Amino acid sequence: MSTLRDLAEEHTGLGPADIDHLHRLAGDWQLLSDLSFADLLMWVPVKAEPGRPRDFLCVAQVRPTTAPTAYQDDQVGKIVGGPEVAHLDIAFTQERIWREGDPVWYGDTPARHEAIPVRLRDQTDREEGWSEVIAVIGRDTNLSTARTPSQLELNYLTTADDLAQMVADGTFPPPRHPGETTSAPRVGDGLIRLDASGKVTYASPNAQSAYRRLGFNAHLVGEELSMLTSRLAADPLEGNDTAEKILAALRGEFPPRQEVEARGATVLTRALPLLPAGVPIGALVLVRDVTEVRRRDRALMTKDATIREIHHRVKNNLQTVAALLRLQARRVDAPEARMALQESVRRVASIALVHETLSMSSDEAVEFDGIVDRVASAATEVAATSIAVKMRREGTFGVLPAEIATSLVMVLNELLINAVEHGFPEPEDDIEQADSQKEAGEVVVSAHRFRKQLHVTVADNGQGLPPEFKADSSGRLGLQIVRALATGELRGTIELRNRAGGGTEAVLVVPLGKRGER
């Protein structure tokens, strides 16, 4: 299914600003749909030859959560013309809300049609700036369950009509505030309507319950909500911020959302001005009890901090182990034993590097490129060769989960050390060969992702593998570690081979699946 932007760019003459406005409207129109107890369909005029009747394309649709839908089938992508869209054409051409007309039938479902023009107004001057109708919202209500509306439903419908007029005026939807997500309070969470003086004229049962959690046990109707909220808040500054946002909505502004805490409860509020025809008549305040959500957030933050502290301590312990091994290596006279201890130091240090990165991460994942660069730099410094070898990385590893990163850094550490030490061994007597290798020695680590797999290649331009070399039967501890981790912990494959142009390359393929989808 094509997106709103795809459909609009392909079939209409709307510009980027028009499409962005429709996107913002689609991000907020669940509120209008729920208050209206109606389906909302966003229709845009299709490009057509001059003189031809106007057709309309449905680019978005939302169903109400407060009433049955009028459409069982998805309408997005549908192009309609003729008498079926006469009400849309009137709203678009005359730039007014269309409400006249008899009910229509969709199969066995009776429905009432309404059409709301969507106006894009120049935000630099709302009163006198340029404006244009760019689309029409079809508001279609399922009448199969029609009955005498309750007080809640009447207040919902009245507020919906105010918001519909604001859509036609170009003052709704509100602008996005930086950093805000789409998890705003919904109509069913709690709704409070204020008059122009800021007093509550209606509060839904859920809104009443939310304020009861904050410590207010009386009825909200008649209360000045800004002063009441400021008085209830445990933190006076937080209470004043919430009160100021409610007052800002009464002045016709669109303030950001605000949380207020009292008596161990947390309530999220969102205040919207009611400005039908540009006249401020009050405000709509949506409230949601998020006490349990915030309790879980705090528990997760505590857990994350504990996990980071564990990684920090593991890193410190590994560094202590590496220091002890380094001290032991200095006291050993046998060259082979000293070399084995030094290799162990490097392996322990590479694992410590992963835990150091995890200790600074907010989740169990690491940005792996930085780790690879540090391991590669260390490999050239500690490798047992005097030949200058340049390390280079191509591509990106991206973010990897801890269970992959720990094993992968061990594999890369061994491959890089092998590439430097065995690809560019100390020349015994050929000084010219040594000078040539100093200029040309290079090891390249390349990485890319393809079909949920991480492909890693460690390639050098050294002397290549000996003719009798067999990776499976190699007695080198480093290669045994590589093979065991690559095929075991990483569940991948590893292949060592000579390069066509000279040198050696190790090709590692690691399946990511759900472990590495980041």
Coordinates of C-alpha atoms in Angstrom, one line a residue:
M1 CA 0.0 0.0 0.0
S2 CA 1.4 3.4 -1.0
T3 CA 1.9 6.1 1.6
L4 CA 0.1 9.4 1.8
R5 CA 3.2 11.1 0.3
D6 CA 3.5 8.6 -2.5
L7 CA -0.1 8.9 -3.5
A8 CA -0.1 12.7 -3.3
E9 CA 3.1 13.1 -5.3
E10 CA 2.0 10.7 -8.0
H11 CA -1.6 11.8 -8.5
T12 CA -1.9 15.4 -7.4
G13 CA -0.2 18.7 -7.9
L14 CA 0.3 19.3 -4.1
G15 CA 3.7 20.7 -3.1
P16 CA 5.9 19.7 -0.2
A17 CA 4.4 22.2 2.3
D18 CA 0.9 20.9 1.4
I19 CA 1.9 17.3 1.9
D20 CA 3.6 18.1 5.2
H21 CA 0.4 19.8 6.4
L22 CA -1.6 16.7 5.5
H23 CA 0.9 14.5 7.3
R24 CA 0.5 16.6 10.5
L25 CA -3.3 16.4 10.2
A26 CA -3.1 12.6 9.8
G27 CA -1.0 12.5 12.9
D28 CA -3.6 14.2 15.0
W29 CA -6.9 13.3 13.4
Q30 CA -7.7 10.3 15.6
L31 CA -8.8 12.9 18.1
L32 CA -11.3 14.4 15.7
S33 CA -12.5 10.9 14.6
D34 CA -13.1 9.7 18.2
L35 CA -14.9 12.9 19.2
S36 CA -17.1 12.7 16.0
F37 CA -17.9 9.0 16.4
A38 CA -17.1 8.9 12.7
D39 CA -14.7 7.6 10.0
L40 CA -12.5 10.3 8.5
L41 CA -11.2 10.0 4.9
M42 CA -8.7 12.4 3.5
W43 CA -9.5 13.3 -0.1
V44 CA -7.3 15.3 -2.5
P45 CA -8.2 16.5 -6.0
V46 CA -6.6 14.5 -8.8
K47 CA -4.7 16.2 -11.6
A48 CA -7.0 16.4 -14.6
E49 CA -7.3 18.0 -18.0
P50 CA -8.9 21.5 -18.0
G51 CA -12.7 21.3 -18.3
R52 CA -13.0 17.8 -17.0
P53 CA -15.0 17.1 -13.8
R54 CA -12.9 16.9 -10.7
D55 CA -12.0 13.5 -9.3
F56 CA -10.8 12.9 -5.7
L57 CA -8.2 10.4 -4.4
C58 CA -8.4 9.0 -0.8
V59 CA -4.8 9.3 0.6
A60 CA -5.6 8.4 4.3
Q61 CA -8.3 6.9 6.5
V62 CA -8.9 6.6 10.2
R63 CA -11.6 4.7 12.0
P64 CA -13.1 5.8 15.4
T65 CA -12.3 3.9 18.6
T66 CA -15.6 5.2 20.1
A67 CA -18.1 3.9 17.5
P68 CA -18.6 1.3 14.8
T69 CA -16.9 2.1 11.5
A70 CA -18.9 2.9 8.4
Y71 CA -16.3 1.2 6.2
Q72 CA -15.3 -2.5 6.5
D73 CA -12.9 -2.1 3.6
D74 CA -9.9 0.1 3.3
Q75 CA -10.5 3.2 1.1
V76 CA -6.9 4.5 0.7
G77 CA -5.9 4.6 -3.0
K78 CA -9.5 4.8 -4.2
I79 CA -10.2 7.4 -6.9
V80 CA -13.9 8.6 -7.1
G81 CA -15.7 11.0 -9.3
G82 CA -19.2 12.1 -10.4
P83 CA -22.2 12.3 -8.1
E84 CA -20.5 10.2 -5.4
V85 CA -18.1 13.1 -4.6
A86 CA -20.5 16.0 -5.1
H87 CA -20.3 16.9 -1.4
L88 CA -16.5 16.9 -1.5
D89 CA -16.5 19.1 -4.5
I90 CA -18.8 21.6 -2.9
A91 CA -16.7 21.8 0.3
F92 CA -13.5 22.2 -1.8
T93 CA -14.9 24.8 -4.2
Q94 CA -17.0 26.8 -1.8
E95 CA -14.4 26.4 1.0
R96 CA -17.0 25.6 3.7
I97 CA -18.1 22.6 5.7
W98 CA -20.9 20.7 4.0
R99 CA -23.5 19.1 6.2
E100 CA -26.7 19.0 4.1
G101 CA -27.9 15.8 2.4
D102 CA -29.7 12.6 3.2
P103 CA -28.1 9.5 4.7
V104 CA -26.5 7.1 2.2
W105 CA -26.0 3.4 2.3
Y106 CA -22.8 1.4 2.1
G107 CA -24.1 -2.1 1.6
D108 CA -26.3 -2.7 4.7
T109 CA -24.8 0.2 6.7
P110 CA -26.6 3.6 6.7
A111 CA -24.2 6.6 7.0
R112 CA -24.3 10.3 7.2
H113 CA -21.9 12.3 4.9
E114 CA -20.1 15.5 5.9
A115 CA -17.2 17.2 4.2
I116 CA -14.6 19.5 5.8
P117 CA -12.2 21.6 3.7
V118 CA -8.6 21.4 4.8
R119 CA -7.0 24.8 4.6
L120 CA -3.3 25.5 4.6
R121 CA -2.7 28.9 6.1
D122 CA 0.5 30.9 5.9
Q123 CA 1.8 30.5 9.5
T124 CA 3.7 33.9 9.3
D125 CA 0.4 35.7 9.5
R126 CA -2.7 33.7 10.6
E127 CA -5.1 36.6 10.2
E128 CA -4.1 38.1 6.9
G129 CA -1.7 35.6 5.4
W130 CA -2.2 33.6 2.3
S131 CA -4.3 30.5 2.6
E132 CA -5.7 27.8 0.3
V133 CA -7.9 24.7 0.5
I134 CA -5.7 21.7 -0.4
A135 CA -7.9 18.7 0.5
V136 CA -11.2 17.7 2.0
I137 CA -12.0 15.4 5.0
G138 CA -15.0 13.2 4.5
R139 CA -16.6 12.7 7.9
D140 CA -18.8 9.6 7.6
T141 CA -20.9 8.4 10.6
N142 CA -22.3 4.9 10.9
L143 CA -26.0 5.4 11.8
S144 CA -26.9 1.8 12.4
T145 CA -26.6 2.3 16.2
A146 CA -28.2 5.8 16.3
R147 CA -29.8 6.7 19.6
T148 CA -30.4 9.7 21.9
P149 CA -26.9 11.0 22.7
S150 CA -25.7 11.1 26.4
Q151 CA -24.1 14.1 28.0
L152 CA -20.7 12.7 27.2
E153 CA -21.6 12.2 23.5
L154 CA -23.0 15.7 23.2
N155 CA -19.9 17.3 24.6
Y156 CA -17.8 15.1 22.3
L157 CA -19.8 16.1 19.3
T158 CA -19.7 19.8 20.2
T159 CA -15.9 19.7 20.6
A160 CA -15.6 17.8 17.3
D161 CA -17.5 20.5 15.5
D162 CA -15.2 23.2 17.0
L163 CA -12.1 21.2 15.8
A164 CA -13.7 20.6 12.4
Q165 CA -14.1 24.4 12.0
M166 CA -10.5 24.9 13.0
V167 CA -9.4 22.5 10.3
A168 CA -11.5 24.5 7.8
D169 CA -9.9 27.7 9.1
G170 CA -6.4 26.3 8.9
T171 CA -5.7 26.5 12.7
F172 CA -5.7 22.8 13.3
P173 CA -3.6 20.6 13.4
P174 CA -1.2 22.2 15.9
P175 CA 2.5 22.5 15.1
R176 CA 4.8 19.7 16.3
H177 CA 6.9 20.4 19.3
P178 CA 10.5 19.2 19.1
G179 CA 11.1 15.9 20.9
E180 CA 7.4 15.0 21.2
T181 CA 6.3 11.5 20.3
T182 CA 2.8 10.6 19.1
S183 CA 1.8 9.0 22.4
A184 CA -0.5 11.8 23.4
P185 CA -3.6 11.3 25.6
R186 CA -6.5 10.0 23.7
V187 CA -10.2 11.0 24.0
G188 CA -11.0 7.8 26.0
D189 CA -8.2 8.5 28.5
G190 CA -10.0 11.6 29.8
L191 CA -11.4 14.9 28.4
I192 CA -12.0 18.2 30.0
R193 CA -13.7 21.2 28.3
L194 CA -13.0 24.7 29.5
D195 CA -14.9 27.9 28.8
A196 CA -13.1 31.1 27.9
S197 CA -12.5 32.0 31.5
G198 CA -10.7 28.6 32.2
K199 CA -13.5 27.0 34.2
V200 CA -14.5 23.4 33.6
T201 CA -17.8 23.0 31.8
Y202 CA -17.5 19.3 31.3
A203 CA -15.2 16.5 32.5
S204 CA -15.5 12.9 31.4
P205 CA -15.5 10.1 34.0
N206 CA -12.0 9.1 33.2
A207 CA -10.8 12.7 33.5
Q208 CA -12.5 12.9 36.9
S209 CA -10.7 9.7 38.0
A210 CA -7.4 11.0 36.9
Y211 CA -7.7 14.1 39.0
R212 CA -9.0 12.0 41.9
R213 CA -5.6 10.1 41.7
L214 CA -4.0 13.5 42.1
G215 CA -6.0 14.2 45.3
F216 CA -9.0 16.1 44.2
N217 CA -12.2 14.2 45.2
A218 CA -14.9 16.8 44.3
H219 CA -16.4 17.3 40.9
L220 CA -14.4 19.2 38.4
V221 CA -17.2 21.2 36.8
G222 CA -17.0 24.8 37.8
E223 CA -13.4 24.6 38.9
E224 CA -10.7 26.8 37.4
L225 CA -8.5 24.1 36.1
S226 CA -5.1 25.9 36.0
M227 CA -5.3 27.0 39.6
L228 CA -6.6 23.6 40.7
T229 CA -3.7 21.7 38.9
S230 CA -1.1 24.1 40.3
R231 CA -2.4 23.6 43.8
L232 CA -2.5 19.8 43.6
A233 CA 1.0 19.3 42.1
A234 CA 3.7 17.9 44.5
D235 CA 6.3 20.1 42.8
P236 CA 5.2 23.8 42.7
L237 CA 7.4 24.5 39.6
E238 CA 5.8 21.5 37.8
G239 CA 2.3 22.7 38.9
N240 CA 3.0 26.2 37.6
D241 CA 4.3 24.9 34.3
T242 CA 1.1 22.9 33.8
A243 CA -1.1 25.8 34.8
E244 CA 0.8 28.1 32.4
K245 CA 0.2 25.6 29.5
I246 CA -3.5 25.6 30.2
L247 CA -3.6 29.4 30.2
A248 CA -1.6 29.4 27.0
A249 CA -4.2 27.3 25.3
L250 CA -6.9 29.7 26.5
R251 CA -4.9 32.5 24.8
G252 CA -5.1 30.5 21.5
E253 CA -1.6 29.0 21.7
F254 CA -0.7 25.3 21.3
P255 CA 1.6 24.5 24.2
P256 CA 3.5 21.2 24.5
R257 CA 2.4 18.3 26.7
Q258 CA 3.1 18.4 30.4
E259 CA 3.1 15.8 33.2
V260 CA 2.0 16.6 36.7
E261 CA 2.7 14.4 39.8
A262 CA 0.9 14.3 43.1
R263 CA 0.4 11.7 45.8
G264 CA 2.4 9.2 43.9
A265 CA 0.3 9.5 40.8
T266 CA 1.4 10.9 37.4
V267 CA -1.0 12.5 34.9
L268 CA -0.1 13.5 31.4
T269 CA -1.9 16.6 30.1
R270 CA -2.4 18.1 26.6
A271 CA -4.1 21.4 26.3
L272 CA -5.6 22.5 22.9
P273 CA -7.2 25.9 22.2
L274 CA -10.7 26.0 20.8
L275 CA -10.7 28.7 18.1
P276 CA -13.7 28.1 15.7
A277 CA -13.7 30.9 13.1
G278 CA -10.7 32.4 14.9
V279 CA -12.7 33.2 18.1
P280 CA -11.2 31.8 21.3
I281 CA -14.1 30.1 23.2
G282 CA -12.1 28.0 25.6
A283 CA -9.8 25.0 25.6
L284 CA -9.8 21.2 25.4
V285 CA -7.6 19.4 27.9
L286 CA -6.9 15.7 27.4
V287 CA -5.6 13.9 30.4
R288 CA -4.1 10.4 30.9
D289 CA -3.1 8.5 34.0
V290 CA 0.4 7.4 33.3
T291 CA 1.3 6.4 36.8
E292 CA 2.0 2.7 36.0
V293 CA 3.9 3.6 32.8
R294 CA 6.2 5.9 34.7
R295 CA 6.7 3.4 37.4
R296 CA 7.9 0.9 34.8
D297 CA 10.1 3.5 33.2
R298 CA 11.8 4.1 36.5
A299 CA 12.2 0.4 37.1
L300 CA 13.8 0.1 33.6
M301 CA 16.1 3.0 34.3
T302 CA 17.2 1.4 37.5
K303 CA 17.8 -1.9 35.7
D304 CA 19.7 -0.2 32.9
A305 CA 21.9 1.6 35.5
T306 CA 22.6 -1.7 37.3
I307 CA 23.5 -3.4 34.0
R308 CA 25.9 -0.6 33.1
E309 CA 27.5 -0.8 36.5
I310 CA 28.0 -4.5 36.0
H311 CA 29.7 -4.0 32.7
H312 CA 31.9 -1.3 34.3
R313 CA 33.0 -3.7 37.0
V314 CA 33.6 -6.6 34.5
K315 CA 35.7 -4.2 32.5
N316 CA 37.7 -3.3 35.6
N317 CA 38.2 -6.9 36.6
L318 CA 39.3 -7.9 33.1
Q319 CA 41.8 -5.0 33.1
T320 CA 43.1 -6.3 36.4
V321 CA 43.5 -9.8 35.0
A322 CA 45.3 -8.4 32.0
A323 CA 47.7 -6.4 34.3
L324 CA 48.4 -9.6 36.3
L325 CA 49.2 -11.5 33.1
R326 CA 51.4 -8.7 31.9
L327 CA 53.4 -8.8 35.2
Q328 CA 53.7 -12.6 35.0
A329 CA 55.0 -12.3 31.4
R330 CA 57.8 -10.0 32.5
R331 CA 58.9 -12.6 35.1
V332 CA 59.0 -15.5 32.6
D333 CA 62.3 -16.3 30.9
A334 CA 61.1 -18.7 28.3
P335 CA 60.2 -16.8 25.1
E336 CA 57.3 -19.1 24.1
A337 CA 55.7 -18.7 27.6
R338 CA 56.2 -14.9 27.5
M339 CA 54.6 -14.8 24.0
A340 CA 51.6 -16.9 25.2
L341 CA 51.0 -14.6 28.2
Q342 CA 51.2 -11.5 26.0
E343 CA 48.7 -13.0 23.6
S344 CA 46.4 -13.7 26.5
V345 CA 46.7 -10.1 27.6
R346 CA 45.6 -8.9 24.2
R347 CA 42.6 -11.2 24.2
V348 CA 41.5 -10.2 27.6
A349 CA 41.9 -6.5 26.7
S350 CA 39.8 -6.8 23.6
I351 CA 36.9 -8.3 25.7
A352 CA 37.3 -5.5 28.3
L353 CA 37.0 -3.0 25.4
V354 CA 33.5 -4.3 24.6
H355 CA 32.4 -4.1 28.3
E356 CA 33.8 -0.6 28.5
T357 CA 31.6 0.4 25.6
L358 CA 28.6 -1.3 27.0
S359 CA 29.1 0.4 30.3
M360 CA 28.5 3.7 28.5
S361 CA 25.5 2.5 26.5
S362 CA 21.8 2.8 27.4
D363 CA 21.1 -0.7 26.1
E364 CA 22.7 -4.0 25.5
A365 CA 24.2 -2.9 22.2
V366 CA 27.3 -1.1 21.0
E367 CA 28.4 1.0 18.1
F368 CA 31.0 -1.4 16.8
D369 CA 33.0 0.7 14.4
G370 CA 34.8 2.5 17.2
I371 CA 35.7 -0.8 18.8
V372 CA 37.2 -2.2 15.6
D373 CA 39.3 0.9 15.1
R374 CA 40.7 0.7 18.6
V375 CA 41.4 -3.1 18.2
A376 CA 43.1 -2.5 14.8
S377 CA 45.3 0.3 16.2
A378 CA 46.4 -1.9 19.1
A379 CA 47.2 -4.8 16.8
T380 CA 49.7 -2.8 14.9
E381 CA 51.3 -1.5 18.1
V382 CA 51.8 -4.9 19.8
A383 CA 52.4 -7.2 16.8
A384 CA 55.8 -8.9 16.9
T385 CA 57.1 -7.3 13.7
S386 CA 59.1 -4.1 13.0
I387 CA 57.5 -3.6 9.6
A388 CA 55.1 -0.6 9.4
V389 CA 51.6 -1.9 8.5
K390 CA 48.7 0.5 7.9
M391 CA 45.2 -0.5 9.1
R392 CA 42.1 0.7 7.2
R393 CA 38.4 0.1 7.7
E394 CA 35.9 0.2 4.8
G395 CA 32.1 0.2 5.3
T396 CA 30.4 0.1 8.7
F397 CA 29.5 -2.6 11.2
G398 CA 26.7 -0.5 12.7
V399 CA 25.2 -1.2 16.1
L400 CA 25.6 -4.8 17.3
P401 CA 24.1 -6.6 20.4
A402 CA 26.4 -7.5 23.1
E403 CA 26.2 -11.3 22.5
I404 CA 27.6 -10.7 18.9
A405 CA 30.0 -7.9 19.8
T406 CA 32.0 -9.8 22.5
S407 CA 32.7 -12.8 20.3
L408 CA 33.3 -10.8 17.1
V409 CA 35.9 -8.6 18.7
M410 CA 37.8 -11.7 19.8
V411 CA 37.7 -13.0 16.2
L412 CA 38.8 -9.7 14.7
N413 CA 41.6 -9.3 17.2
E414 CA 43.0 -12.7 16.3
L415 CA 42.6 -12.1 12.6
L416 CA 44.3 -8.7 12.7
I417 CA 47.2 -10.0 14.8
N418 CA 47.7 -12.9 12.4
A419 CA 47.5 -10.6 9.3
V420 CA 50.2 -8.4 10.7
E421 CA 52.6 -11.0 12.2
H422 CA 52.3 -13.7 9.6
G423 CA 51.4 -11.6 6.5
F424 CA 54.5 -9.4 7.1
P425 CA 57.1 -11.5 8.9
E426 CA 60.5 -10.1 9.8
P427 CA 62.8 -10.4 6.8
E428 CA 66.1 -12.1 7.7
D429 CA 68.6 -10.6 5.2
D430 CA 66.9 -8.8 2.4
I431 CA 66.9 -5.1 3.3
E432 CA 65.3 -4.0 0.0
Q433 CA 62.4 -6.3 0.7
A434 CA 62.0 -4.9 4.2
D435 CA 61.9 -1.3 2.8
S436 CA 59.3 -2.4 0.2
Q437 CA 57.1 -4.0 2.9
K438 CA 57.4 -0.9 5.1
E439 CA 55.9 1.2 2.2
A440 CA 53.3 -1.3 1.0
G441 CA 52.1 -3.1 4.1
E442 CA 48.3 -2.7 4.6
V443 CA 45.5 -4.5 6.3
V444 CA 41.9 -3.7 5.3
V445 CA 38.8 -4.5 7.4
S446 CA 35.7 -4.3 5.4
A447 CA 32.1 -4.8 6.6
H448 CA 28.6 -4.6 5.1
R449 CA 25.2 -6.0 5.8
F450 CA 23.2 -8.1 3.3
R451 CA 20.0 -10.1 3.8
K452 CA 20.2 -10.1 7.6
Q453 CA 23.9 -11.2 7.5
L454 CA 27.0 -9.3 8.5
H455 CA 29.8 -9.9 6.0
V456 CA 33.3 -9.1 7.3
T457 CA 36.6 -9.4 5.4
V458 CA 40.1 -9.0 6.8
A459 CA 42.5 -8.7 3.9
D460 CA 46.2 -8.0 3.7
N461 CA 48.7 -7.5 0.8
G462 CA 51.4 -9.6 2.6
Q463 CA 53.1 -12.9 1.6
G464 CA 49.9 -15.0 1.6
L465 CA 49.2 -18.5 3.0
P466 CA 51.8 -21.2 2.6
P467 CA 51.0 -24.0 0.1
E468 CA 50.5 -26.7 2.7
F469 CA 48.2 -24.5 4.9
K470 CA 44.9 -26.0 6.1
A471 CA 42.8 -23.9 8.4
D472 CA 40.9 -26.9 9.9
S473 CA 44.1 -28.7 10.9
S474 CA 46.1 -25.7 12.0
G475 CA 47.6 -26.0 15.4
R476 CA 47.7 -22.3 16.1
L477 CA 45.7 -21.3 19.2
G478 CA 44.6 -18.0 17.6
L479 CA 43.1 -19.8 14.6
Q480 CA 41.4 -22.4 16.8
I481 CA 39.8 -19.5 18.8
V482 CA 38.7 -17.9 15.6
R483 CA 37.2 -21.1 14.2
A484 CA 35.5 -22.0 17.5
L485 CA 33.9 -18.6 18.0
A486 CA 32.9 -18.0 14.3
T487 CA 31.1 -21.4 14.0
G488 CA 29.9 -21.7 17.6
E489 CA 29.0 -18.5 19.4
L490 CA 28.4 -16.5 16.2
R491 CA 26.8 -19.3 14.3
G492 CA 28.5 -18.2 11.2
T493 CA 31.2 -19.3 8.7
I494 CA 34.9 -18.4 8.3
E495 CA 37.1 -19.0 5.3
L496 CA 40.8 -18.2 5.0
R497 CA 42.2 -18.0 1.4
N498 CA 44.9 -16.4 -0.7
R499 CA 43.9 -13.2 -2.6
A500 CA 44.1 -13.2 -6.4
G501 CA 46.4 -10.1 -6.3
G502 CA 48.6 -11.4 -3.5
G503 CA 48.1 -11.6 0.2
T504 CA 45.5 -13.3 2.4
E505 CA 41.9 -12.6 3.2
A506 CA 39.7 -14.0 5.9
V507 CA 35.9 -13.9 5.0
L508 CA 33.5 -14.1 8.0
V509 CA 29.7 -14.3 7.6
V510 CA 27.6 -13.8 10.7
P511 CA 23.8 -14.2 10.7
L512 CA 22.1 -11.4 12.5
G513 CA 18.4 -12.1 12.4
K514 CA 16.6 -10.5 15.4
R515 CA 19.9 -10.3 17.3
G516 CA 21.3 -7.6 15.0
E517 CA 18.2 -5.8 13.6
R518 CA 19.2 -2.2 14.6

